[in-house]
Amino acid sequence: MSGTTMVVVIVAIVMGCVLEMSRHWARSGRKHSKDTEAALEQLRQENAKLAERVATLETIVTDRGFDLDQQIRKLG
């Protein structure tokens, strides 16, 4: 086998390995992407619920009646 033929065979083998690795990486990337999207959507929903709760708590704390109630409790 000549040197040129050996180089061509080695390059072909390496390219085949690289191609197979990239296919495997692409398949596993899609799999994780679906899982990641589901987790991301769940976190978005949880974040929206928490933002709503914080807004409710801010409304309660900034209400004048809440401040008056705190002052009355301090006196008693």
Coordinates of N, CA and C in Angstrom, one line a residue:
M1 N 0.9 -1.2 0.0 CA 0.0 0.0 0.0 C 0.9 1.2 0.0
S2 N 0.6 2.1 -0.9 CA 1.5 3.3 -1.0 C 1.1 4.3 0.1
G3 N 1.9 5.3 0.3 CA 1.7 6.3 1.3 C 0.5 7.1 1.1
T4 N 0.2 7.5 -0.2 CA -0.9 8.3 -0.5 C -2.2 7.5 -0.3
T5 N -2.3 6.2 -0.6 CA -3.4 5.4 -0.4 C -3.7 5.3 1.1
M6 N -2.7 5.1 1.9 CA -2.8 5.0 3.3 C -3.4 6.3 3.9
V7 N -2.9 7.4 3.4 CA -3.4 8.7 3.9 C -4.9 8.8 3.6
V8 N -5.3 8.5 2.3 CA -6.7 8.6 1.9 C -7.6 7.6 2.8
V9 N -7.1 6.4 3.1 CA -7.9 5.5 3.9 C -8.0 6.0 5.3
I10 N -7.0 6.6 5.9 CA -7.0 7.1 7.2 C -8.0 8.3 7.3
V11 N -7.9 9.2 6.3 CA -8.8 10.4 6.3 C -10.2 9.9 6.1
A12 N -10.5 8.9 5.3 CA -11.9 8.4 5.2 C -12.4 7.8 6.5
I13 N -11.6 7.1 7.2 CA -12.0 6.5 8.5 C -12.3 7.6 9.5
V14 N -11.4 8.6 9.6 CA -11.6 9.7 10.5 C -12.8 10.5 10.2
M15 N -13.1 10.7 8.9 CA -14.3 11.5 8.5 C -15.5 10.7 8.8
G16 N -15.5 9.3 8.6 CA -16.6 8.5 9.0 C -16.9 8.6 10.5
C17 N -15.9 8.6 11.3 CA -16.0 8.7 12.8 C -16.6 10.0 13.1
V18 N -16.1 11.1 12.5 CA -16.6 12.4 12.8 C -18.1 12.5 12.4
L19 N -18.4 12.0 11.3 CA -19.8 12.0 10.8 C -20.7 11.3 11.8
E20 N -20.3 10.1 12.2 CA -21.1 9.3 13.2 C -21.3 10.1 14.5
M21 N -20.2 10.7 15.0 CA -20.2 11.4 16.2 C -21.2 12.6 16.1
S22 N -21.1 13.3 15.0 CA -22.0 14.4 14.8 C -23.5 14.0 14.8
R23 N -23.8 12.9 14.1 CA -25.1 12.4 14.1 C -25.6 12.0 15.5
H24 N -24.8 11.4 16.3 CA -25.1 11.0 17.6 C -25.3 12.3 18.5
W25 N -24.5 13.2 18.3 CA -24.6 14.5 19.1 C -25.9 15.2 18.7
A26 N -26.3 15.2 17.4 CA -27.5 15.9 17.0 C -28.7 15.2 17.5
R27 N -28.7 13.8 17.6 CA -29.8 13.1 18.1 C -30.0 13.3 19.6
S28 N -28.9 13.3 20.3 CA -29.0 13.5 21.8 C -29.4 15.0 22.1
G29 N -29.0 15.9 21.2 CA -29.3 17.3 21.4 C -30.8 17.5 21.3
R30 N -31.4 16.9 20.4 CA -32.9 17.0 20.2 C -33.6 16.4 21.4
K31 N -33.1 15.3 21.9 CA -33.8 14.7 23.0 C -33.7 15.6 24.2
H32 N -32.6 16.2 24.5 CA -32.5 17.1 25.6 C -33.3 18.4 25.4
S33 N -33.4 18.8 24.2 CA -34.1 20.0 23.8 C -35.6 19.9 24.2
K34 N -36.2 18.7 24.0 CA -37.6 18.5 24.3 C -37.8 18.5 25.8
D35 N -36.9 17.9 26.5 CA -36.9 17.9 28.0 C -36.7 19.3 28.5
T36 N -35.8 19.9 27.9 CA -35.4 21.3 28.4 C -36.6 22.2 28.2
E37 N -37.3 22.1 27.0 CA -38.4 23.0 26.7 C -39.6 22.7 27.7
A38 N -39.8 21.5 28.1 CA -40.8 21.1 29.0 C -40.5 21.7 30.4
A39 N -39.3 21.6 30.8 CA -38.8 22.1 32.1 C -38.9 23.7 32.1
L40 N -38.6 24.3 31.0 CA -38.6 25.7 30.8 C -40.0 26.2 30.9
E41 N -41.0 25.5 30.3 CA -42.4 25.9 30.4 C -42.9 25.8 31.8
Q42 N -42.5 24.7 32.5 CA -43.0 24.6 33.9 C -42.4 25.7 34.7
L43 N -41.2 26.1 34.5 CA -40.6 27.2 35.3 C -41.2 28.5 35.0
R44 N -41.6 28.7 33.7 CA -42.3 29.9 33.4 C -43.7 30.0 34.1
Q45 N -44.4 28.9 34.1 CA -45.7 28.9 34.8 C -45.5 29.2 36.3
E46 N -44.5 28.6 36.9 CA -44.2 28.8 38.3 C -43.8 30.2 38.6
N47 N -43.0 30.8 37.7 CA -42.6 32.2 37.8 C -43.8 33.1 37.8
A48 N -44.7 32.8 36.9 CA -45.9 33.7 36.7 C -46.8 33.6 38.0
K49 N -46.9 32.4 38.6 CA -47.6 32.3 39.8 C -47.0 33.0 41.0
L50 N -45.6 32.9 41.1 CA -44.9 33.6 42.1 C -45.0 35.1 41.9
A51 N -44.9 35.6 40.7 CA -45.1 37.0 40.5 C -46.4 37.5 40.9
E52 N -47.5 36.7 40.7 CA -48.8 37.1 41.1 C -48.9 37.1 42.6
R53 N -48.3 36.2 43.3 CA -48.3 36.2 44.8 C -47.6 37.4 45.3
V54 N -46.4 37.7 44.7 CA -45.7 38.9 45.2 C -46.5 40.1 45.0
A55 N -47.2 40.3 43.9 CA -48.0 41.4 43.7 C -49.1 41.5 44.7
T56 N -49.7 40.4 45.1 CA -50.7 40.4 46.1 C -50.2 40.8 47.4
L57 N -49.0 40.3 47.8 CA -48.4 40.6 49.0 C -48.0 42.1 49.1
E58 N -47.5 42.6 48.0 CA -47.2 44.1 47.9 C -48.4 44.9 48.1
T59 N -49.5 44.5 47.5 CA -50.8 45.2 47.7 C -51.2 45.2 49.2
I60 N -51.1 44.1 49.8 CA -51.4 44.0 51.2 C -50.5 44.9 52.1
V61 N -49.2 44.8 51.9 CA -48.3 45.5 52.7 C -48.4 47.0 52.5
T62 N -48.6 47.5 51.3 CA -48.7 48.9 51.1 C -50.1 49.5 51.4
D63 N -51.0 48.6 51.7 CA -52.4 49.1 52.1 C -52.3 49.9 53.4
R64 N -53.0 51.0 53.5 CA -53.0 51.8 54.7 C -53.6 51.0 55.9
G65 N -54.5 50.2 55.7 CA -55.1 49.4 56.8 C -54.1 48.4 57.4
F66 N -53.2 47.9 56.6 CA -52.2 47.0 57.1 C -51.2 47.8 58.0
D67 N -50.8 49.0 57.6 CA -50.0 49.8 58.5 C -50.7 50.1 59.8
L68 N -51.9 50.5 59.7 CA -52.7 50.8 60.9 C -52.8 49.6 61.8
D69 N -53.0 48.5 61.3 CA -53.1 47.2 62.0 C -51.8 46.9 62.7
Q70 N -50.7 47.2 62.1 CA -49.4 46.9 62.7 C -49.2 47.9 63.9
Q71 N -49.6 49.1 63.7 CA -49.4 50.1 64.8 C -50.3 49.7 66.0
I72 N -51.5 49.3 65.7 CA -52.4 48.9 66.8 C -51.8 47.6 67.6
R73 N -51.2 46.7 66.8 CA -50.6 45.5 67.5 C -49.4 45.9 68.3
K74 N -48.7 46.9 67.9 CA -47.5 47.4 68.7 C -48.0 48.0 70.0
L75 N -49.1 48.6 70.0 CA -49.6 49.3 71.2 C -50.1 48.2 72.2
G76 N -50.6 47.1 71.7 CA -51.3 46.1 72.6 C -50.3 45.1 73.1

